[in-house]
Short mmCIF file of C-alpha atoms and ligand atoms in Angstrom, two decimals:
data_model
loop_
_atom_site.label_atom_id
_atom_site.label_comp_id
_atom_site.label_asym_id
_atom_site.label_seq_id
_atom_site.Cartn_x
_atom_site.Cartn_y
_atom_site.Cartn_z
CA MET A 1 6.32 -41.03 8.89
CA SER A 2 5.62 -38.69 11.80
CA ASP A 3 2.71 -36.25 11.79
CA PRO A 4 3.31 -32.92 10.11
CA VAL A 5 4.28 -30.04 12.38
CA LEU A 6 1.59 -27.94 10.71
CA SER A 7 -1.52 -29.12 8.95
CA VAL A 8 -3.89 -26.55 7.42
CA SER A 9 -7.15 -27.77 5.88
CA ASP A 10 -9.62 -25.75 3.83
CA LEU A 11 -8.68 -22.55 5.61
CA SER A 12 -10.65 -19.44 4.72
CA LYS A 13 -10.97 -15.89 5.96
CA ARG A 14 -13.51 -13.44 4.63
CA TYR A 15 -13.69 -9.74 5.33
CA GLY A 16 -17.32 -8.99 4.49
CA GLU A 17 -17.76 -10.32 0.97
CA THR A 18 -14.04 -10.34 0.20
CA PRO A 19 -12.16 -13.61 0.67
CA ALA A 20 -8.62 -12.84 1.89
CA VAL A 21 -7.84 -16.58 2.21
CA ASP A 22 -9.99 -18.94 0.22
CA GLY A 23 -9.88 -22.67 0.96
CA VAL A 24 -6.17 -23.18 1.50
CA SER A 25 -4.74 -26.60 2.47
CA PHE A 26 -1.09 -27.50 3.07
CA THR A 27 1.30 -29.10 5.52
CA VAL A 28 4.78 -28.44 6.90
CA ALA A 29 6.72 -31.58 7.82
CA ARG A 30 9.30 -31.91 10.56
CA ASN A 31 12.70 -30.58 9.42
CA GLU A 32 11.10 -28.97 6.39
CA ILE A 33 11.31 -25.30 5.34
CA VAL A 34 8.25 -24.26 3.35
CA GLY A 35 8.13 -20.91 1.56
CA LEU A 36 4.82 -19.06 1.43
CA LEU A 37 5.07 -16.84 -1.64
CA GLY A 38 2.76 -14.47 -3.39
CA PRO A 39 2.27 -10.85 -4.37
CA ASN A 40 1.17 -8.18 -1.91
CA GLY A 41 -2.39 -8.81 -0.82
CA ALA A 42 -2.25 -12.55 -1.68
CA GLY A 43 -3.22 -13.58 1.86
CA LYS A 44 0.13 -14.57 3.40
CA THR A 45 -0.10 -12.44 6.55
CA THR A 46 -3.74 -13.38 7.06
CA THR A 47 -2.76 -17.06 6.85
CA ILE A 48 0.08 -16.59 9.35
CA ASN A 49 -2.15 -14.65 11.74
CA MET A 50 -4.71 -17.46 11.70
CA ILE A 51 -2.00 -20.03 12.43
CA LEU A 52 -0.85 -17.84 15.31
CA GLY A 53 -4.39 -17.71 16.69
CA VAL A 54 -4.46 -13.91 16.30
CA LEU A 55 -7.26 -14.03 13.70
CA ALA A 56 -10.21 -16.42 13.82
CA PRO A 57 -10.70 -18.32 10.54
CA SER A 58 -14.08 -18.08 8.80
CA ALA A 59 -13.72 -21.79 8.00
CA GLY A 60 -11.17 -24.59 8.08
CA ARG A 61 -8.87 -26.25 10.55
CA ILE A 62 -5.30 -25.70 11.76
CA LEU A 63 -3.37 -28.41 13.60
CA ILE A 64 0.03 -27.75 15.15
CA ASP A 65 1.72 -31.03 16.07
CA GLY A 66 -1.74 -32.55 15.74
CA VAL A 67 -3.24 -30.06 18.23
CA ASP A 68 -6.23 -28.01 17.03
CA VAL A 69 -5.55 -24.25 17.37
CA ALA A 70 -9.27 -23.45 17.68
CA ARG A 71 -9.96 -26.00 20.44
CA ARG A 72 -6.69 -26.25 22.37
CA ARG A 73 -5.21 -22.86 21.58
CA ARG A 74 -2.81 -22.62 24.53
CA GLU A 75 -1.35 -26.06 23.94
CA ALA A 76 -1.02 -25.50 20.19
CA LEU A 77 0.62 -22.09 20.57
CA ALA A 78 3.08 -23.34 23.19
CA ARG A 79 4.67 -25.30 20.30
CA THR A 80 4.89 -22.28 18.01
CA ASN A 81 6.90 -19.10 17.67
CA PHE A 82 7.20 -16.24 15.30
CA ALA A 83 9.54 -13.51 14.09
CA ALA A 84 8.84 -10.61 11.74
CA VAL A 85 10.41 -7.24 11.05
CA TYR A 86 7.12 -5.50 11.75
CA ALA A 87 7.04 -6.98 15.26
CA PRO A 88 10.29 -5.64 16.75
CA LEU A 89 11.24 -6.31 20.37
CA PRO A 90 10.93 -3.43 22.85
CA GLY A 91 13.85 -1.12 22.03
CA ASN A 92 14.27 0.30 25.54
CA LEU A 93 15.05 -3.14 27.00
CA THR A 94 18.43 -4.83 26.71
CA VAL A 95 18.94 -8.06 24.79
CA TYR A 96 19.06 -10.00 28.05
CA GLN A 97 15.96 -8.29 29.49
CA ASN A 98 13.99 -9.01 26.32
CA LEU A 99 14.94 -12.68 26.37
CA ARG A 100 14.13 -12.89 30.07
CA ILE A 101 10.72 -11.25 29.77
CA PHE A 102 9.66 -13.37 26.80
CA GLY A 103 11.04 -16.45 28.55
CA LEU A 104 8.86 -15.68 31.57
CA ILE A 105 5.83 -15.13 29.34
CA TYR A 106 6.42 -18.52 27.70
CA ALA A 107 7.19 -20.11 31.11
CA VAL A 108 10.47 -21.55 29.79
CA PRO A 109 11.95 -24.04 32.27
CA ALA A 110 15.55 -23.35 33.45
CA LEU A 111 15.32 -19.97 31.74
CA ARG A 112 18.72 -18.67 32.83
CA GLN A 113 20.54 -21.58 31.17
CA ARG A 114 18.33 -21.43 28.08
CA ILE A 115 19.19 -17.74 27.60
CA GLU A 116 22.92 -18.47 27.93
CA VAL A 117 22.69 -21.17 25.23
CA LEU A 118 20.80 -18.82 22.90
CA LEU A 119 23.21 -15.92 23.50
CA ASP A 120 25.99 -18.21 22.28
CA GLN A 121 24.03 -19.77 19.44
CA PHE A 122 23.01 -16.40 17.99
CA GLY A 123 26.30 -14.57 18.64
CA LEU A 124 24.71 -12.22 21.15
CA ARG A 125 27.00 -12.63 24.14
CA GLU A 126 28.77 -9.30 23.60
CA LEU A 127 25.47 -7.52 23.08
CA ARG A 128 23.62 -8.89 26.09
CA ASN A 129 23.52 -5.55 27.95
CA MET A 130 22.83 -3.38 24.90
CA LYS A 131 19.39 -1.87 24.44
CA CYS A 132 17.68 -3.50 21.46
CA GLY A 133 16.72 -0.11 20.01
CA VAL A 134 20.36 0.79 19.26
CA LEU A 135 21.29 -2.49 17.57
CA SER A 136 21.77 -2.82 13.80
CA SER A 137 19.01 -4.49 11.74
CA GLY A 138 21.04 -7.70 11.54
CA GLU A 139 21.64 -7.77 15.29
CA GLN A 140 17.97 -7.09 15.98
CA THR A 141 17.02 -9.97 13.70
CA ARG A 142 19.38 -12.28 15.60
CA VAL A 143 17.74 -11.23 18.89
CA ALA A 144 14.27 -11.74 17.39
CA LEU A 145 15.29 -15.25 16.29
CA ALA A 146 16.79 -16.06 19.69
CA LYS A 147 13.51 -14.90 21.27
CA ALA A 148 11.60 -17.10 18.81
CA MET A 149 13.67 -20.13 19.90
CA LEU A 150 13.15 -19.62 23.65
CA ASN A 151 10.29 -22.10 23.95
CA ARG A 152 11.93 -24.66 21.61
CA PRO A 153 9.12 -24.30 19.04
CA HIS A 154 8.13 -27.14 16.76
CA LEU A 155 6.68 -24.66 14.30
CA LEU A 156 8.57 -21.50 13.45
CA LEU A 157 6.73 -18.84 11.48
CA LEU A 158 8.96 -16.27 9.84
CA ASP A 159 7.53 -13.30 7.99
CA GLU A 160 10.31 -11.90 5.78
CA PRO A 161 13.04 -12.58 8.32
CA THR A 162 15.81 -11.16 6.16
CA ALA A 163 14.02 -8.06 4.83
CA SER A 164 16.24 -4.96 5.16
CA LEU A 165 19.40 -6.98 5.86
CA ASP A 166 22.54 -6.72 3.75
CA PRO A 167 23.34 -9.88 1.73
CA SER A 168 26.08 -11.08 4.04
CA VAL A 169 24.01 -10.70 7.22
CA ALA A 170 20.99 -12.22 5.43
CA GLN A 171 23.12 -15.27 4.63
CA GLU A 172 24.12 -15.65 8.30
CA ILE A 173 20.47 -15.46 9.34
CA ARG A 174 19.47 -18.06 6.74
CA ALA A 175 22.18 -20.39 8.02
CA LEU A 176 20.85 -20.07 11.59
CA ILE A 177 17.33 -20.89 10.46
CA GLN A 178 18.51 -23.82 8.36
CA GLU A 179 20.39 -25.14 11.35
CA PHE A 180 17.19 -24.99 13.40
CA ALA A 181 15.28 -26.89 10.72
CA ARG A 182 18.00 -29.55 10.45
CA ARG A 183 18.73 -30.10 14.12
CA GLU A 184 15.55 -29.53 16.08
CA ALA A 185 12.26 -31.33 15.72
CA GLY A 186 10.72 -28.32 14.04
CA GLY A 187 9.49 -27.12 10.70
CA VAL A 188 9.51 -23.59 9.29
CA LEU A 189 6.94 -21.59 7.34
CA TRP A 190 8.77 -18.70 5.71
CA THR A 191 7.52 -15.73 3.71
CA SER A 192 9.93 -13.79 1.55
CA HIS A 193 9.98 -11.67 -1.57
CA ASN A 194 13.57 -12.62 -2.25
CA MET A 195 13.34 -15.46 -4.79
CA TYR A 196 17.07 -16.14 -4.72
CA GLU A 197 16.80 -16.74 -1.00
CA VAL A 198 13.71 -18.90 -1.36
CA ALA A 199 15.36 -21.09 -3.98
CA GLU A 200 18.37 -21.51 -1.72
CA VAL A 201 16.59 -22.22 1.54
CA CYS A 202 13.12 -23.66 0.99
CA ASP A 203 12.49 -27.37 0.48
CA ARG A 204 9.07 -26.58 -0.96
CA VAL A 205 7.15 -23.47 -1.93
CA LEU A 206 3.47 -22.56 -2.09
CA PHE A 207 2.43 -19.78 -4.45
CA LEU A 208 -0.54 -17.92 -3.07
CA SER A 209 -2.59 -15.57 -5.21
CA ARG A 210 -5.90 -13.97 -4.24
CA GLY A 211 -6.17 -16.25 -1.26
CA ARG A 212 -5.64 -19.51 -3.17
CA ILE A 213 -2.68 -21.81 -3.73
CA LEU A 214 -1.88 -21.64 -7.44
CA LEU A 215 1.21 -23.83 -7.45
CA GLU A 216 3.23 -25.93 -5.09
CA GLY A 217 6.58 -27.68 -5.49
CA ASP A 218 10.36 -27.68 -5.31
CA PRO A 219 11.59 -24.10 -5.90
CA ARG A 220 14.53 -25.43 -7.92
CA SER A 221 12.50 -27.45 -10.41
CA LEU A 222 9.19 -25.52 -10.56
CA PRO A 223 10.42 -22.75 -12.91
CA ARG A 224 11.54 -25.21 -15.59
CA GLN A 225 8.34 -27.24 -15.27
CA HIS A 226 6.46 -24.06 -16.17
CA GLY A 227 8.77 -22.87 -18.93
CA ARG A 228 10.51 -20.17 -16.88
CA ARG A 229 14.20 -19.65 -16.31
CA SER A 230 14.03 -18.66 -12.66
CA LEU A 231 11.75 -18.56 -9.67
CA GLU A 232 11.65 -14.79 -10.01
CA GLU A 233 10.33 -15.05 -13.58
CA LEU A 234 7.76 -17.60 -12.50
CA PHE A 235 6.73 -15.38 -9.58
CA ILE A 236 6.18 -12.40 -11.86
CA ALA A 237 4.14 -14.48 -14.31
CA LEU A 238 1.99 -15.89 -11.52
CA ALA A 239 1.57 -12.51 -9.84
CA ARG A 240 0.13 -11.20 -13.12
CA GLU A 241 -2.31 -14.08 -13.33
CA PRO A 242 -5.00 -14.26 -14.67
CA LEU A 243 -3.22 -12.36 -17.48
CA ALA A 244 -1.00 -15.42 -17.85
CA PRO A 245 -3.40 -18.31 -17.20
CA ARG A 246 -1.24 -20.84 -19.06
CA VAL A 247 1.61 -20.35 -16.60
CA ALA A 248 -0.72 -21.06 -13.70
CA GLY A 249 -1.41 -24.34 -15.51
CA HIS A 250 -3.76 -26.43 -13.46
CA ALA A 251 -4.95 -23.50 -11.32
P1 LIG B 301 -0.21 -10.41 2.06
O1 LIG B 301 0.33 -10.66 3.42
O2 LIG B 301 -0.02 -11.56 1.13
O3 LIG B 301 0.30 -9.13 1.46
P2 LIG B 301 -2.72 -10.00 3.43
O4 LIG B 301 -2.98 -11.28 4.11
O5 LIG B 301 -2.20 -8.86 4.24
O6 LIG B 301 -1.81 -10.24 2.16
O7 LIG B 301 -4.08 -9.48 2.75
C1 LIG B 301 -4.95 -10.32 1.96
C2 LIG B 301 -6.18 -9.54 1.54
O8 LIG B 301 -7.01 -9.29 2.68
C3 LIG B 301 -5.88 -8.18 0.94
O9 LIG B 301 -6.79 -7.96 -0.12
C4 LIG B 301 -6.14 -7.23 2.08
O10 LIG B 301 -6.53 -5.95 1.60
C5 LIG B 301 -7.28 -7.91 2.82
N1 LIG B 301 -7.30 -7.60 4.26
C6 LIG B 301 -6.30 -7.90 5.15
N2 LIG B 301 -6.65 -7.50 6.38
C7 LIG B 301 -7.89 -6.93 6.29
C8 LIG B 301 -8.80 -6.33 7.23
N3 LIG B 301 -8.49 -6.23 8.52
N4 LIG B 301 -9.98 -5.88 6.74
C9 LIG B 301 -10.29 -5.99 5.44
N5 LIG B 301 -9.49 -6.55 4.51
C10 LIG B 301 -8.29 -7.01 4.92
#
């Protein structure tokens, strides 16, 4: 079996006395989509920011394709990319200009051809000369994903990629991400509050609460294993933990 795309060991982040992430360990394998779930304040964004090298961990280790983010940051991050609604692309630049500028930042070889491939893959050909600021939410998400694919990442971090999209556009976006996970050498770490989506897309989920992993498993079988009818029900029970300690089981 090949090395995981992402390997996180004993990762912690404290803000003063408060642990935001508290000894978290997990992996993402090649061609795997892993959902990072948990209520607001659970530590998801802090975890993602540490993987992206934006925040320094208080303790623990992060390997991307076996490369240590703390020691060989540039090399590790060259294999990574990211998309989130709260990090929109500059709205005064066109689709093409955005892809070109990010491509130059990432030093993508044969950039012109790479952009043409991505314009086709993400249905952006007609929009190439439109300013990103005037595009619909769904179109902006497609551009953000195309941008995230520029450097052919092995690890794709997606923070609520389908938030604010209508169900039909959200389904298109999910299909594009699934295609990436199936075809390329990469793995995906995905946060979402949409449990229907998570059950449909993720191969495995991690439930984070107060900075710790409470549960981990297949989103389709986990609810039944814990006496719940759906992932949404299980989520609500876990989010209310420690009021429902029996649901958290071994936590
Ligand atoms: P999530 O993304 O799951 O909603 P976060 O990672 O944003 O959770 O936050 C985890 C915890 O860390 C929260 O209790 C939050 O208030 C705290 N936190 C996040 N950033 C900071 C910061 N810069 N300073 C102090 N506390 C923070």
